[in-house]
Amino acid sequence: MRIDIITVLPELLDSPFQHSIMKRAANKGLLEIHFHNPRDFGIGKNKQIDDYQYGGGAGMVMMIQPLAECIEQLKKERTYDEIIFLTPDGTTYNQSIANQLSLHENLILICGHYKGIDERVRIHYVTKEISIGDYVLSGGELAAAILVDSIGRLLPGVLNDETSALFDSFQDNLLAPPVYTRPSEYKGWKVPDVLLSGNDKKIDDWRYDQALKRTKKRRPDLLD
Ligand code: ADE
């Protein structure tokens, strides 16, 4: 998969993809991430990318031309499955959207800043609008990092069997069950006997039961 991220602050995304699972995905050639700065398409000698909003009001708006030229240059080079704008008024992101996006070849993520982007970019270029939750970030970069991480780990070959995404919380609309590791007893606090029993069937049943109980208690909405 290839993900092109349009951002005025590529530095913000330097680190998130250079460690752990995202680094492995890149090293294995399974996930390619490229950054594009609309400033390179900025207007005039100051490379302007934002301006006051028509009709008045506080806050600058990202202009259409730098974003449009950036997107069009990318579209000339390959076909994109989705052009995604990260915005608090988009569809709330979840595992099911991550699963769907992970099936694609090429994605563009647009990170907004200031008061937002000229609505015409959304109307004429954007195919999906995604929010990572009901709160406002200063820009779309951290939201983009969350999308890339959650999608990247689903790509076939990125995770090994032991860490397989199939066992993640949310994959079957259930939260993950509790996990334990050595020692089996610490300050008198014991690991549940069943996990030490060696009986795979009993362990699977216990995990399912715990996942169900945890979901009922913490996220009953997932069971509806
Ligand atoms: N940009 C600013 N806030 C955001 C949010 N909650 N989700 C996605 N992009 C954003």
Coordinates of C-alpha atoms and ligand atoms in Angstrom, one line a residue:
M1 CA 0.0 0.0 0.0
R2 CA 1.1 3.6 -0.7
I3 CA -0.1 6.5 1.4
D4 CA 0.5 10.1 0.3
I5 CA 0.1 12.6 3.1
I6 CA -0.5 16.2 2.2
T7 CA 0.7 18.3 5.1
V8 CA 2.2 21.7 5.9
L9 CA 4.0 20.1 8.9
P10 CA 5.7 16.9 7.7
E11 CA 8.1 17.2 10.6
L12 CA 5.2 16.3 12.9
L13 CA 5.1 12.9 11.2
D14 CA 8.8 12.2 11.1
S15 CA 8.8 9.9 14.0
P16 CA 5.5 7.9 14.2
F17 CA 6.3 5.7 11.3
Q18 CA 10.0 5.0 12.1
H19 CA 9.5 2.6 14.9
S20 CA 8.2 -0.8 15.8
I21 CA 5.4 -2.2 13.5
M22 CA 5.3 0.7 11.1
K23 CA 9.0 0.5 10.6
R24 CA 8.7 -3.2 9.9
A25 CA 5.9 -2.6 7.4
A26 CA 8.1 -0.1 5.5
N27 CA 11.2 -2.3 5.7
K28 CA 9.3 -5.2 4.3
G29 CA 8.1 -3.0 1.4
L30 CA 4.4 -3.4 2.5
L31 CA 3.8 0.2 3.3
E32 CA 5.2 3.3 1.5
I33 CA 4.5 6.7 3.0
H34 CA 5.2 10.0 1.1
F35 CA 4.8 13.5 2.3
H36 CA 3.8 16.5 0.1
N37 CA 3.8 20.1 1.3
P38 CA 1.2 22.4 -0.2
R39 CA 3.6 25.2 0.5
D40 CA 5.5 23.9 -2.6
F41 CA 2.5 25.0 -4.5
G42 CA 2.0 28.2 -2.5
I43 CA 1.1 31.5 -4.2
G44 CA 3.5 34.4 -4.9
K45 CA 7.0 34.9 -3.5
N46 CA 5.8 34.2 0.0
K47 CA 4.4 30.8 -1.1
Q48 CA 1.1 31.8 0.5
I49 CA -1.2 28.9 1.3
D50 CA -4.0 30.4 3.5
D51 CA -6.1 33.5 3.5
Y52 CA -9.0 35.3 5.3
Q53 CA -12.4 33.7 4.9
Y54 CA -15.0 35.3 2.7
G55 CA -17.8 36.8 4.7
G56 CA -15.5 37.6 7.6
G57 CA -14.8 35.7 10.8
A58 CA -11.8 34.7 12.8
G59 CA -9.2 32.3 11.4
M60 CA -7.4 31.6 8.2
V61 CA -8.6 29.1 5.6
M62 CA -6.3 27.0 3.5
M63 CA -6.6 28.1 -0.2
I64 CA -7.9 25.8 -2.9
Q65 CA -5.1 26.3 -5.5
P66 CA -2.1 24.9 -3.6
L67 CA -4.1 21.9 -2.4
A68 CA -5.7 21.3 -5.8
E69 CA -2.3 21.5 -7.6
C70 CA -0.8 19.1 -5.1
I71 CA -3.6 16.6 -5.4
E72 CA -3.7 16.9 -9.2
Q73 CA 0.0 16.2 -9.5
L74 CA -0.4 13.0 -7.5
K75 CA -3.5 11.9 -9.4
K76 CA -1.5 12.2 -12.7
E77 CA 1.0 9.7 -11.4
R78 CA -1.4 7.0 -10.2
T79 CA -5.1 6.2 -9.4
Y80 CA -6.2 6.8 -5.8
D81 CA -8.8 4.6 -4.1
E82 CA -9.7 7.3 -1.7
I83 CA -8.8 10.9 -1.0
I84 CA -9.4 11.4 2.7
F85 CA -9.7 14.7 4.5
L86 CA -9.1 14.5 8.3
T87 CA -11.6 16.7 10.0
P88 CA -13.6 16.8 13.2
D89 CA -16.9 16.9 11.2
G90 CA -16.1 13.7 9.3
T91 CA -17.4 10.2 10.0
T92 CA -16.1 8.9 13.3
Y93 CA -13.2 6.5 12.7
N94 CA -13.5 2.9 13.9
Q95 CA -12.0 -0.6 13.3
S96 CA -14.4 -1.4 10.5
I97 CA -13.3 1.7 8.5
A98 CA -9.7 0.7 9.2
N99 CA -10.4 -2.8 7.8
Q100 CA -12.0 -1.4 4.7
L101 CA -9.2 1.1 4.0
S102 CA -6.5 -1.6 4.5
L103 CA -7.8 -3.3 1.4
H104 CA -6.8 -0.4 -0.9
E105 CA -3.6 0.2 -2.9
N106 CA -3.3 4.0 -2.9
L107 CA -4.6 6.6 -0.4
I108 CA -4.2 10.3 -0.1
L109 CA -4.6 11.9 3.4
I110 CA -5.1 15.6 3.6
C111 CA -4.2 17.3 6.9
G112 CA -6.1 20.6 7.5
H113 CA -4.8 23.5 9.5
Y114 CA -6.1 26.9 10.7
K115 CA -9.9 27.3 10.3
G116 CA -10.1 24.6 7.7
I117 CA -9.7 24.2 4.0
D118 CA -11.7 25.9 1.2
E119 CA -14.9 23.9 0.8
R120 CA -14.3 23.4 -2.9
V121 CA -11.5 21.1 -2.1
R122 CA -13.9 18.9 -0.2
I123 CA -16.6 19.1 -2.9
H124 CA -14.4 18.4 -5.9
Y125 CA -11.5 16.2 -4.7
V126 CA -12.2 14.6 -1.3
T127 CA -13.9 11.2 -1.4
K128 CA -14.1 10.5 2.4
E129 CA -14.0 12.7 5.5
I130 CA -12.9 11.1 8.7
S131 CA -12.8 12.3 12.3
I132 CA -10.8 10.4 15.0
G133 CA -13.2 11.6 17.7
D134 CA -15.3 14.4 19.1
Y135 CA -12.5 16.9 20.0
V136 CA -10.6 19.4 17.9
L137 CA -6.9 19.0 17.2
S138 CA -4.7 21.8 15.9
G139 CA -4.2 20.0 12.6
G140 CA -4.9 16.7 10.9
E141 CA -1.4 15.3 11.3
L142 CA -1.9 13.4 14.5
A143 CA -5.2 12.0 13.1
A144 CA -3.3 11.0 9.9
A145 CA -0.8 9.2 12.1
I146 CA -3.6 7.2 13.8
L147 CA -5.1 6.2 10.4
V148 CA -1.7 5.1 9.0
D149 CA -0.9 3.1 12.2
S150 CA -4.2 1.4 12.4
I151 CA -4.3 0.6 8.7
G152 CA -0.6 -0.4 8.4
R153 CA -0.9 -3.1 11.0
L154 CA -3.7 -4.8 9.1
L155 CA -1.7 -5.2 5.9
P156 CA -1.0 -8.9 5.2
G157 CA 2.5 -9.8 6.3
V158 CA 3.1 -6.8 8.7
L159 CA 2.1 -8.7 11.9
N160 CA 3.3 -12.2 12.6
D161 CA 0.9 -14.9 13.8
E162 CA 1.4 -14.2 17.4
T163 CA 0.5 -10.5 17.2
S164 CA -2.1 -11.0 14.5
A165 CA -4.6 -8.2 14.2
L166 CA -7.4 -10.9 14.3
F167 CA -7.1 -11.0 18.0
D168 CA -7.3 -7.2 18.5
S169 CA -10.1 -5.5 20.4
F170 CA -13.0 -4.5 18.1
Q171 CA -12.2 -7.1 15.4
D172 CA -15.3 -9.1 16.4
N173 CA -17.0 -6.2 18.1
L174 CA -15.6 -7.4 21.4
L175 CA -12.9 -5.8 23.6
A176 CA -9.8 -7.9 24.1
P177 CA -9.7 -10.1 27.3
P178 CA -7.2 -9.5 30.1
V179 CA -3.6 -10.7 29.5
Y180 CA -0.9 -11.8 32.0
T181 CA 2.7 -12.7 31.9
R182 CA 5.4 -14.0 34.4
P183 CA 5.5 -14.2 37.4
S184 CA 2.4 -16.2 38.1
E185 CA 2.2 -14.6 41.5
Y186 CA 3.3 -11.1 42.6
K187 CA 2.6 -9.7 46.1
G188 CA 0.1 -12.5 46.4
W189 CA -1.8 -11.4 43.3
K190 CA -2.3 -14.5 41.2
V191 CA -2.8 -15.1 37.5
P192 CA -6.1 -16.9 37.0
D193 CA -5.6 -20.7 37.3
V194 CA -7.2 -21.5 33.9
L195 CA -4.4 -19.7 32.1
L196 CA -1.9 -22.0 33.7
S197 CA -4.0 -25.1 33.1
G198 CA -2.6 -26.0 29.6
N199 CA -6.1 -26.8 28.5
D200 CA -6.5 -24.8 25.2
K201 CA -10.3 -25.3 25.0
K202 CA -10.8 -24.0 28.6
I203 CA -8.5 -21.1 28.0
D204 CA -10.3 -20.1 24.8
D205 CA -13.7 -20.3 26.6
W206 CA -12.4 -18.2 29.5
R207 CA -11.0 -15.6 27.1
Y208 CA -14.2 -15.4 25.2
D209 CA -16.2 -15.1 28.4
Q210 CA -13.9 -12.4 29.8
A211 CA -14.1 -10.4 26.5
L212 CA -17.9 -10.6 26.6
K213 CA -18.0 -9.5 30.2
R214 CA -15.6 -6.6 29.6
T215 CA -17.5 -5.4 26.6
K216 CA -20.9 -5.6 28.4
K217 CA -19.5 -3.6 31.2
R218 CA -17.4 -1.0 29.3
R219 CA -18.8 -0.8 25.9
P220 CA -22.4 -2.2 25.8
D221 CA -23.0 -0.2 22.6
L222 CA -20.7 -2.6 20.7
L223 CA -23.1 -5.5 21.4
D224 CA -26.2 -3.8 20.0
Ligands
ADE1 N1 -8.5 17.7 12.7 C1 -8.7 18.4 13.8 N2 -9.4 17.7 14.7 C2 -9.6 16.5 14.1 C3 -10.3 15.3 14.5 N3 -10.9 15.2 15.7 N4 -10.2 14.2 13.7 C4 -9.6 14.3 12.5 N5 -9.0 15.4 12.0 C5 -9.0 16.5 12.8

